[in-house]
PDB file of C-alpha atoms in Angstrom:
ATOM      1  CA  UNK A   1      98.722 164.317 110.565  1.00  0.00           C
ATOM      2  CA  UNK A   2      95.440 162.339 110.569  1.00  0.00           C
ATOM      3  CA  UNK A   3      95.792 161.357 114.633  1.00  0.00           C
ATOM      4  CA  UNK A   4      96.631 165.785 115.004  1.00  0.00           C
ATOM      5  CA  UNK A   5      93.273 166.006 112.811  1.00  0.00           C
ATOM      6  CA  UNK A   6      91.574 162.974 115.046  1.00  0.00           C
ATOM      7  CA  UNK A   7      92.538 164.766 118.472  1.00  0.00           C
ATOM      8  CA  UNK A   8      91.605 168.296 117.322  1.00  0.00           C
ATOM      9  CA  UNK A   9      88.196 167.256 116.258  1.00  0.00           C
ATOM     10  CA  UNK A  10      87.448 164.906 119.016  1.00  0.00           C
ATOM     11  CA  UNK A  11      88.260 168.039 121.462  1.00  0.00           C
ATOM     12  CA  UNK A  12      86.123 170.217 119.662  1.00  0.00           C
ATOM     13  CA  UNK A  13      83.346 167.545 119.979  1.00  0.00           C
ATOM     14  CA  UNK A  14      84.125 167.060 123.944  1.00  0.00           C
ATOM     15  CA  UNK A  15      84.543 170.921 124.763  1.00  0.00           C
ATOM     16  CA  UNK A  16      80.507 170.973 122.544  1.00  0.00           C
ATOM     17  CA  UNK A  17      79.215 168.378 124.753  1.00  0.00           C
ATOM     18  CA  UNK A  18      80.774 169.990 127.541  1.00  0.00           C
ATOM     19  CA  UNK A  19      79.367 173.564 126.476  1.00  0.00           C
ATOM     20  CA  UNK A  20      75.644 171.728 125.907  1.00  0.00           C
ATOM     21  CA  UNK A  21      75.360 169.581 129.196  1.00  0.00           C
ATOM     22  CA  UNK A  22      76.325 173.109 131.092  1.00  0.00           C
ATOM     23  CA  UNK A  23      73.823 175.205 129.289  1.00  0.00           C
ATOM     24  CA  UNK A  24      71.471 172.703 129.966  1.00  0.00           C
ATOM     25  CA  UNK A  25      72.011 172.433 133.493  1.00  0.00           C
ATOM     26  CA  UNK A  26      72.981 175.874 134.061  1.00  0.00           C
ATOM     27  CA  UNK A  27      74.329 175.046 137.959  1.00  0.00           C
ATOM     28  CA  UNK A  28      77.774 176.607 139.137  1.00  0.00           C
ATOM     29  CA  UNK A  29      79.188 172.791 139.780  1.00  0.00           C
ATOM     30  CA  UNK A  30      79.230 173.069 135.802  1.00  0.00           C
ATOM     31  CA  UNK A  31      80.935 175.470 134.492  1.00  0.00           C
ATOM     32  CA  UNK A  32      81.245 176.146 130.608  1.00  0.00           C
ATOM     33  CA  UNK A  33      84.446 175.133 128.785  1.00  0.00           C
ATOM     34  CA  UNK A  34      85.036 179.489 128.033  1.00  0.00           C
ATOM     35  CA  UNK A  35      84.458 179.996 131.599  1.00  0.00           C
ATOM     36  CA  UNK A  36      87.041 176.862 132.606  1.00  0.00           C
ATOM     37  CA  UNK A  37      89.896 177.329 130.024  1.00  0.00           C
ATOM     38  CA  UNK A  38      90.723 181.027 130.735  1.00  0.00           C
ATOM     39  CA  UNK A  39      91.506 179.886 134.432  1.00  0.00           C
ATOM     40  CA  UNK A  40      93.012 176.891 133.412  1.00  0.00           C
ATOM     41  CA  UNK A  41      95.659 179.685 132.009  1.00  0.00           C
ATOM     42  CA  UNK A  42      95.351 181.647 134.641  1.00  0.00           C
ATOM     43  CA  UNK A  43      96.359 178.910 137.402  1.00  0.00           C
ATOM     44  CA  UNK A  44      99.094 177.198 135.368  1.00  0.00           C
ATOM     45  CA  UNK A  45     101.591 178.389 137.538  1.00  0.00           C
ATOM     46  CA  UNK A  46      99.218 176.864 140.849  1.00  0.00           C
ATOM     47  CA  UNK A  47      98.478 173.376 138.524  1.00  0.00           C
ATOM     48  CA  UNK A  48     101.888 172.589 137.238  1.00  0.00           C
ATOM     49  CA  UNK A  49     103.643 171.816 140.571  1.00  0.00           C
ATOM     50  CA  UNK A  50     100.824 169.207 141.462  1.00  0.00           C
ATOM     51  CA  UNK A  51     100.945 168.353 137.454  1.00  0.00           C
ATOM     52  CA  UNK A  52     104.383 166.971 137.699  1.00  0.00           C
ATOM     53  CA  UNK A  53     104.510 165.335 140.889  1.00  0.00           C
ATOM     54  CA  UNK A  54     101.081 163.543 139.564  1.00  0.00           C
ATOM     55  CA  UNK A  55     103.099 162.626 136.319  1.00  0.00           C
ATOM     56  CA  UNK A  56     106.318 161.358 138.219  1.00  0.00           C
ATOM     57  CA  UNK A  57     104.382 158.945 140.639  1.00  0.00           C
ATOM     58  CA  UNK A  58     102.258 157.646 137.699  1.00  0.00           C
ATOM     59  CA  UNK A  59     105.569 157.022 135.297  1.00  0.00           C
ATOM     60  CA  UNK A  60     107.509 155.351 138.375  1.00  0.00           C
ATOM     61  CA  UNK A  61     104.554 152.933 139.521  1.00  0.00           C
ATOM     62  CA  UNK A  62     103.760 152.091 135.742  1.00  0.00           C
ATOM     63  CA  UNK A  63     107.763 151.281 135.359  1.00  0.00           C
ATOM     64  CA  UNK A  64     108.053 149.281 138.814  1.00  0.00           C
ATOM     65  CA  UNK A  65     104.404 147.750 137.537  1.00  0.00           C
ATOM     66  CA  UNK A  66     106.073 146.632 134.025  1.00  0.00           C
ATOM     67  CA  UNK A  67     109.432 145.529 134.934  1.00  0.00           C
ATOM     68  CA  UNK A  68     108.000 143.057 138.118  1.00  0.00           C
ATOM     69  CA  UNK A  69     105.022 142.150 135.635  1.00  0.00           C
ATOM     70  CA  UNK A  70     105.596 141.605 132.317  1.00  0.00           C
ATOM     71  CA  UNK A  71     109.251 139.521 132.886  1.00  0.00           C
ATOM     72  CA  UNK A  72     106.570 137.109 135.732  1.00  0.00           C
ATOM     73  CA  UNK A  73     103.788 136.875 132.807  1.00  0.00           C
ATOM     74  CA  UNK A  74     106.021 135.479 130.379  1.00  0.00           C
ATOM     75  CA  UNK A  75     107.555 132.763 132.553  1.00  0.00           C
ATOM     76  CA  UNK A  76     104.318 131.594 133.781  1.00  0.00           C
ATOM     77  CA  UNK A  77     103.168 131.733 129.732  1.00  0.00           C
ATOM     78  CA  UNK A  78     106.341 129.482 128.736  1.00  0.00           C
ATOM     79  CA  UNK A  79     106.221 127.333 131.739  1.00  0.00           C
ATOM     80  CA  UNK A  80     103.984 125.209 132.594  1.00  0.00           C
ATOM     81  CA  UNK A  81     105.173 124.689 135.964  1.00  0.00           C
ATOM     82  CA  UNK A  82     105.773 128.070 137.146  1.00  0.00           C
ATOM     83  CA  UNK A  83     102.098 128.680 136.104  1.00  0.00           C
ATOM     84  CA  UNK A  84     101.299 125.818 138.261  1.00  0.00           C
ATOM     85  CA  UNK A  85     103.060 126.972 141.468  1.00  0.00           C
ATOM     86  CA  UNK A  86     102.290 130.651 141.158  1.00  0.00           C
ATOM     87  CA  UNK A  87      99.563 131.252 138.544  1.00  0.00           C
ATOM     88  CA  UNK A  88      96.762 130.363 141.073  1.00  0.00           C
ATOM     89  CA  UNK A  89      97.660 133.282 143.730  1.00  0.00           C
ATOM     90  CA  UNK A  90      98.177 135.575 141.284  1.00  0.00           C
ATOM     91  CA  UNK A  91      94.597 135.148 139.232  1.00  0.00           C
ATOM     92  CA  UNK A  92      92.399 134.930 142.812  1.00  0.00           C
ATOM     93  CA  UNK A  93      94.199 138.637 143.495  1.00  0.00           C
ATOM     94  CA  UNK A  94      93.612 139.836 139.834  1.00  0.00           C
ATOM     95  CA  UNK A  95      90.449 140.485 140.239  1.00  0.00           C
ATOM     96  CA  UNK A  96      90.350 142.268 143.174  1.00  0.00           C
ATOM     97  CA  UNK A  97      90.112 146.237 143.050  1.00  0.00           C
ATOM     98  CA  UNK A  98      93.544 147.246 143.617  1.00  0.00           C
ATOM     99  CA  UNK A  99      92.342 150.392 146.034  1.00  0.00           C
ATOM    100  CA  UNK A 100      91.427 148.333 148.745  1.00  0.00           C
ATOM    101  CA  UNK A 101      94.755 147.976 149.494  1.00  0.00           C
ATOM    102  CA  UNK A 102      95.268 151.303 150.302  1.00  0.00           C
ATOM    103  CA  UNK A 103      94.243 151.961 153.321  1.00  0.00           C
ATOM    104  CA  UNK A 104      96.945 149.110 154.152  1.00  0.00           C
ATOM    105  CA  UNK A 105      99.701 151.095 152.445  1.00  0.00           C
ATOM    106  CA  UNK A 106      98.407 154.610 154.212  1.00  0.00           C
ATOM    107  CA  UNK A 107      99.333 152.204 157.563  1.00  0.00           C
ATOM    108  CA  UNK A 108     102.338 150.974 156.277  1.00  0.00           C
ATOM    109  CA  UNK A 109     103.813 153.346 154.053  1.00  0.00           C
ATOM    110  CA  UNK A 110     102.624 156.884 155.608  1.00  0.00           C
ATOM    111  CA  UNK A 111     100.002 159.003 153.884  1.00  0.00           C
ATOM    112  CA  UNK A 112     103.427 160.273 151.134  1.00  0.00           C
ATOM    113  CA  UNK A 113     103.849 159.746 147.473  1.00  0.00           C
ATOM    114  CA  UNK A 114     105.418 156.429 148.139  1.00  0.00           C
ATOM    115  CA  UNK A 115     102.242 154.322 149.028  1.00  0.00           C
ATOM    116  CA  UNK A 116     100.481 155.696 146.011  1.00  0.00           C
ATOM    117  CA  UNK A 117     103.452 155.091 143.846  1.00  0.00           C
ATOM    118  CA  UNK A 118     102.960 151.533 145.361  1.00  0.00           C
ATOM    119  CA  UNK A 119      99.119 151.192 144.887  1.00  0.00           C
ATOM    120  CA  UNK A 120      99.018 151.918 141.321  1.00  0.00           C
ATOM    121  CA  UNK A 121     102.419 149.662 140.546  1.00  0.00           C
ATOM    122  CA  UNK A 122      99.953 146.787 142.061  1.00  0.00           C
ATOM    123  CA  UNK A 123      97.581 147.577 139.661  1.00  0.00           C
ATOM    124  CA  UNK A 124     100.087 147.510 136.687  1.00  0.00           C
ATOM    125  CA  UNK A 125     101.805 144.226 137.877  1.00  0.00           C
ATOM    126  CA  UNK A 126      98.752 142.343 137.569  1.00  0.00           C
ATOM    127  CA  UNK A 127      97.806 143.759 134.216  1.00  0.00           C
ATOM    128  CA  UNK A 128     101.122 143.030 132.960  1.00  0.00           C
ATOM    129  CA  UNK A 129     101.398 139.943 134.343  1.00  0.00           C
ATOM    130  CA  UNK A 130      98.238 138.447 132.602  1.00  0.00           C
ATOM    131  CA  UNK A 131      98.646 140.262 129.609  1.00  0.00           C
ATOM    132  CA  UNK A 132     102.352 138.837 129.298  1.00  0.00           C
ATOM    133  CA  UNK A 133     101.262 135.172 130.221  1.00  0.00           C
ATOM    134  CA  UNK A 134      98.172 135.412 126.968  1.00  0.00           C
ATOM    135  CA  UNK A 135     101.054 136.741 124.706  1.00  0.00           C
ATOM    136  CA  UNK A 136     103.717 133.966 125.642  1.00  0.00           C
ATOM    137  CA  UNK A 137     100.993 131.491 125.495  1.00  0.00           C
ATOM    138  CA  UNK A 138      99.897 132.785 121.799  1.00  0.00           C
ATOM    139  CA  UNK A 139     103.394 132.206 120.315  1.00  0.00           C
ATOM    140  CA  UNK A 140     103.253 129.517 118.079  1.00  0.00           C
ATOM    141  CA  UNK A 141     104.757 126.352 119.083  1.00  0.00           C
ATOM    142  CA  UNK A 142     105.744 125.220 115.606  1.00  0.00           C
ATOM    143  CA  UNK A 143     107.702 128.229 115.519  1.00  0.00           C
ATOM    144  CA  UNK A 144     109.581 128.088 118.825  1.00  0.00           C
ATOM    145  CA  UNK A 145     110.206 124.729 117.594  1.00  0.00           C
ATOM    146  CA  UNK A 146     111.500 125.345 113.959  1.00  0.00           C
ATOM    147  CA  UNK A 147     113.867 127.765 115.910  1.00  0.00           C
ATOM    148  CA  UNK A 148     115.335 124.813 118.495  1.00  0.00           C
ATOM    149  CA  UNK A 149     115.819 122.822 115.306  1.00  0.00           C
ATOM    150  CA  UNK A 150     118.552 125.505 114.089  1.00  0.00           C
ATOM    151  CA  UNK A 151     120.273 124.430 117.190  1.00  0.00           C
ATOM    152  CA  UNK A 152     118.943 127.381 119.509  1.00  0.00           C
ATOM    153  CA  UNK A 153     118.977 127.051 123.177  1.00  0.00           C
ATOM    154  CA  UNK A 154     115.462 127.287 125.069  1.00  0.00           C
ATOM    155  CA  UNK A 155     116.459 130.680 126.489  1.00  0.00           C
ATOM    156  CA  UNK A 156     117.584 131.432 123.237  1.00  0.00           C
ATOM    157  CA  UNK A 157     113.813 130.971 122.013  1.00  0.00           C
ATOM    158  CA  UNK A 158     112.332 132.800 124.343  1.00  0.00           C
ATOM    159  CA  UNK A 159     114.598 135.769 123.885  1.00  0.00           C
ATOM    160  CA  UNK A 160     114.644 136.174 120.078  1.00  0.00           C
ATOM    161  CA  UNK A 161     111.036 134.392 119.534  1.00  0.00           C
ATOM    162  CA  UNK A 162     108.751 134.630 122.187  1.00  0.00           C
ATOM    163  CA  UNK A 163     109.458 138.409 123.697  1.00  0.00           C
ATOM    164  CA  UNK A 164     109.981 140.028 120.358  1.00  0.00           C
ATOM    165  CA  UNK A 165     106.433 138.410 119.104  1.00  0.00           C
ATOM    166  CA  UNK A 166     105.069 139.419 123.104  1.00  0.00           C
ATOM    167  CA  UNK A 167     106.002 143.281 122.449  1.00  0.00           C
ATOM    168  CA  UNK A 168     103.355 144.428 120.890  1.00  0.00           C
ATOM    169  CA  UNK A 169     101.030 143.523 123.924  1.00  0.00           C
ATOM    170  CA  UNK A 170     102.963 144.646 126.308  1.00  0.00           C
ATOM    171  CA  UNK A 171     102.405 148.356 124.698  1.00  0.00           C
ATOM    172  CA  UNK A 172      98.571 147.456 124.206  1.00  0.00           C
ATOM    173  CA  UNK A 173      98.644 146.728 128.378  1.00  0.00           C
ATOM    174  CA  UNK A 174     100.854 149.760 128.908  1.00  0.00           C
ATOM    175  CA  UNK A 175      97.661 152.071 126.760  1.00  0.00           C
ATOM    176  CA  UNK A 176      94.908 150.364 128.446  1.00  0.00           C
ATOM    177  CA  UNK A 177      96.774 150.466 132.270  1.00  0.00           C
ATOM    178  CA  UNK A 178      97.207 154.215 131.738  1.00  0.00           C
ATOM    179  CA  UNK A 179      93.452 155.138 132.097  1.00  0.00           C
ATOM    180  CA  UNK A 180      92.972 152.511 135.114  1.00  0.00           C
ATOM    181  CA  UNK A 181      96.273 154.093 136.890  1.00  0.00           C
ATOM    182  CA  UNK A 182      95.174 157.648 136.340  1.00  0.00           C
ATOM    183  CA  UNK A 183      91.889 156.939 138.026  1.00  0.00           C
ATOM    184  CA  UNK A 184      93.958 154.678 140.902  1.00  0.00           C
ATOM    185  CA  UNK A 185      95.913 158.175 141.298  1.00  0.00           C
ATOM    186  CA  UNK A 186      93.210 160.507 141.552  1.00  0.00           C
ATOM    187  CA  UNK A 187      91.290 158.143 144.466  1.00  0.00           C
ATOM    188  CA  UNK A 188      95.005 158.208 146.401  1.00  0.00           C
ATOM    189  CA  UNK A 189      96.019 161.571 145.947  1.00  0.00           C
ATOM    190  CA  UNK A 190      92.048 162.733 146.981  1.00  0.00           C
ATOM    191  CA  UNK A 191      92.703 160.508 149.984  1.00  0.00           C
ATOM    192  CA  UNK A 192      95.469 162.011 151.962  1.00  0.00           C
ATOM    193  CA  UNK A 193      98.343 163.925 151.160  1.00  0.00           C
ATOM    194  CA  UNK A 194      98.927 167.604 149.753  1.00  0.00           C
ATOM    195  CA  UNK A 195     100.061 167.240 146.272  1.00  0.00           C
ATOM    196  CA  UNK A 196      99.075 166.128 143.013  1.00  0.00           C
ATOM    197  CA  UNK A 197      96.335 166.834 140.681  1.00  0.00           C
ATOM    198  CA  UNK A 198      93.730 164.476 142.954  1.00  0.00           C
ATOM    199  CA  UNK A 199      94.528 166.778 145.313  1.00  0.00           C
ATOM    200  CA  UNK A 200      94.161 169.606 143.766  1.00  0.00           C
ATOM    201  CA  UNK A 201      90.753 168.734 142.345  1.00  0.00           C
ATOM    202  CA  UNK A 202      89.073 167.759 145.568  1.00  0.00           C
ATOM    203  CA  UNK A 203      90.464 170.652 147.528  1.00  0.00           C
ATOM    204  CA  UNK A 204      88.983 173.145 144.682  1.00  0.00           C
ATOM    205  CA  UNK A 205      85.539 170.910 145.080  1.00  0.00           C
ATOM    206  CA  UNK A 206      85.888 171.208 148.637  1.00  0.00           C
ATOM    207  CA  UNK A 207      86.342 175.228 148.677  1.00  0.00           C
ATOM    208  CA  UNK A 208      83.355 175.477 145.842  1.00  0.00           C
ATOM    209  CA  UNK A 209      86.155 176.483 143.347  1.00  0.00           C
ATOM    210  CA  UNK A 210      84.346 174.881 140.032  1.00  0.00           C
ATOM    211  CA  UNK A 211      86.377 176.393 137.596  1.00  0.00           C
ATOM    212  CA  UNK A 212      89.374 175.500 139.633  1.00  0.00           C
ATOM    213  CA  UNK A 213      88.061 171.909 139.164  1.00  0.00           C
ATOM    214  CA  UNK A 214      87.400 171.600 136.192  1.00  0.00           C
ATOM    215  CA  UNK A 215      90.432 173.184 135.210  1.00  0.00           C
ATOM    216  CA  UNK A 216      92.284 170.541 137.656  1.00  0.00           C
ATOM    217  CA  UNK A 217      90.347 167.822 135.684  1.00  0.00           C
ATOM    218  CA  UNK A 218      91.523 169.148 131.936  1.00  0.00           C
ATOM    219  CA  UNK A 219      94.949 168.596 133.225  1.00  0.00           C
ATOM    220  CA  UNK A 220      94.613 165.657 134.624  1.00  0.00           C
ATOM    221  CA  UNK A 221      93.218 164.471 130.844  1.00  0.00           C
ATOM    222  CA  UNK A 222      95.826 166.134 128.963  1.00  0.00           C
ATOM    223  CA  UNK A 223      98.319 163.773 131.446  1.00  0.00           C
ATOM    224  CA  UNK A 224      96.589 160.692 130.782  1.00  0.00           C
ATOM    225  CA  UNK A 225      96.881 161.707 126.865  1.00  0.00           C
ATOM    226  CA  UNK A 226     100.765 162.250 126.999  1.00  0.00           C
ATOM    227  CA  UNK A 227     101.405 159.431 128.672  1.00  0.00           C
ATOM    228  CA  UNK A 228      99.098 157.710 126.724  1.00  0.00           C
ATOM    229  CA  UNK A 229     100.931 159.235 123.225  1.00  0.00           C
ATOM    230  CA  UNK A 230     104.026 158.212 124.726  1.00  0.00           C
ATOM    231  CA  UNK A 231     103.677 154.688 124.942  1.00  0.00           C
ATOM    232  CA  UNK A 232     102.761 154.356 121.100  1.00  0.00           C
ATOM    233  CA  UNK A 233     105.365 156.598 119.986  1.00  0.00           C
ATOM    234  CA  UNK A 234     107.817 154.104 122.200  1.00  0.00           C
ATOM    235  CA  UNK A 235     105.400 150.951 120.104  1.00  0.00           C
ATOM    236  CA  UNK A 236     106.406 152.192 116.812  1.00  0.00           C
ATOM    237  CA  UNK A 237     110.071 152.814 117.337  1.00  0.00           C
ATOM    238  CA  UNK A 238     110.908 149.439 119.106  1.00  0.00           C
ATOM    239  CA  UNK A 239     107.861 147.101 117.453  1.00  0.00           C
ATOM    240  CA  UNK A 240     108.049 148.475 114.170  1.00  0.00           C
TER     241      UNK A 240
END
């Protein structure tokens, strides 16, 4: 009840920024939010096609992302030698912006869904992947420890101690990560292609369509939300 109550009111307080900054500026590129919604409605049927296919590239890169990322993090947080070897490729590409590699991918893959699937998993690997390794390297030793002395195994440990303790950041990457993919998606899809909400936005930009564009943008919000909403419904059922 309180987060319905937190996400009603902080709408109302985006759609009266939104409604102030247009009066202000009173141009066409800025539409008011009771100019915007209506067609929102009104192109639903137009939006939702490029809605979904935005949603299914987003959920299959983040899942590729996690599953590569998170299982590589916690090795190279538990072992000091696999840090060793790999750890120092892996943090001078972190901190590179993952869209430069795109243009790569456009060559490789073909201007499809699948290079922008692979672009934003990139993006999610890393994040995972350092996330993971700070968690692993949080757990207590003492406790891994007091475990082994029960007569666990080391694998044992690191099953039933380390990941269980690492789950709650791998949901706190998963949050964060779904703002940075969402923008990741909207540069690809703008790029090239034919589908998806990034699409959809730039090509109503391009035809001077603002409320189509704005009503493009809404969506692409209300995706990053869901997703967003998803994640910590997923937290609280399997970190509670």
């Amino acid at each position: 009840m309180r987060k319905a109550i937190a996400y009603i009111w902080g709408t109302a307080l985006v759609l009266v920024l939104w409604w102030l900054l247009a009066a202000v500026l009173q141009s066409p590129a800025l539409p008011t939010p009771l100019a915007t919604l209506p067609v929102l409605a009104d192109e639903a049927g137009a939006i939702w096609p490029h809605f979904w296919v935005s949603f299914e590239r987003i959920m299959l890169a983040m899942a590729i992302g996690t599953v590569l990322g998170a299982p590589l993090g916690l090795l190279l947080g538990r072992s000091k030698r696999a840090d060793a070897l790999f750890g120092p490729v892996l943090y001078i590409l972190y901190p590179l912006p993952k869209v430069v590699f795109l243009p790569v991918l456009f060559v490789l893959l073909g201007l499809g869904g699948e290079a922008k699937v692979v672009l934003i998993a990139i993006a999610v690997f890393f994040q995972m992947m350092v996330t993971m390794r700070d968690a692993a390297k949080a757990v207590p030793q003492p406790l891994l420890e007091a475990f082994w002395s029960l007569g666990a195994t080391r694998w044992q440990g690191f099953c039933h101690v380390t990941v269980p303790l690492a789950v709650p950041s791998l949901f706190t990457a998963l949050r964060v990560t779904t703002g940075t993919a969402v923008a990741i998606l909207f540069i690809a899809e703008s790029m090239a292609g034919s589908t998806g909400l990034g699409y959809f936005i730039m090509h109503a930009w391009s035809v001077l369509e603002y409320k189509q564009m704005f009503a493009g943008i809404v969506a692409m919000a209300v995706m990053g939300v869901v997703i967003y909403e998803a994640f910590d419904v997923a937290e609280k059922r399997l970190a509670a």
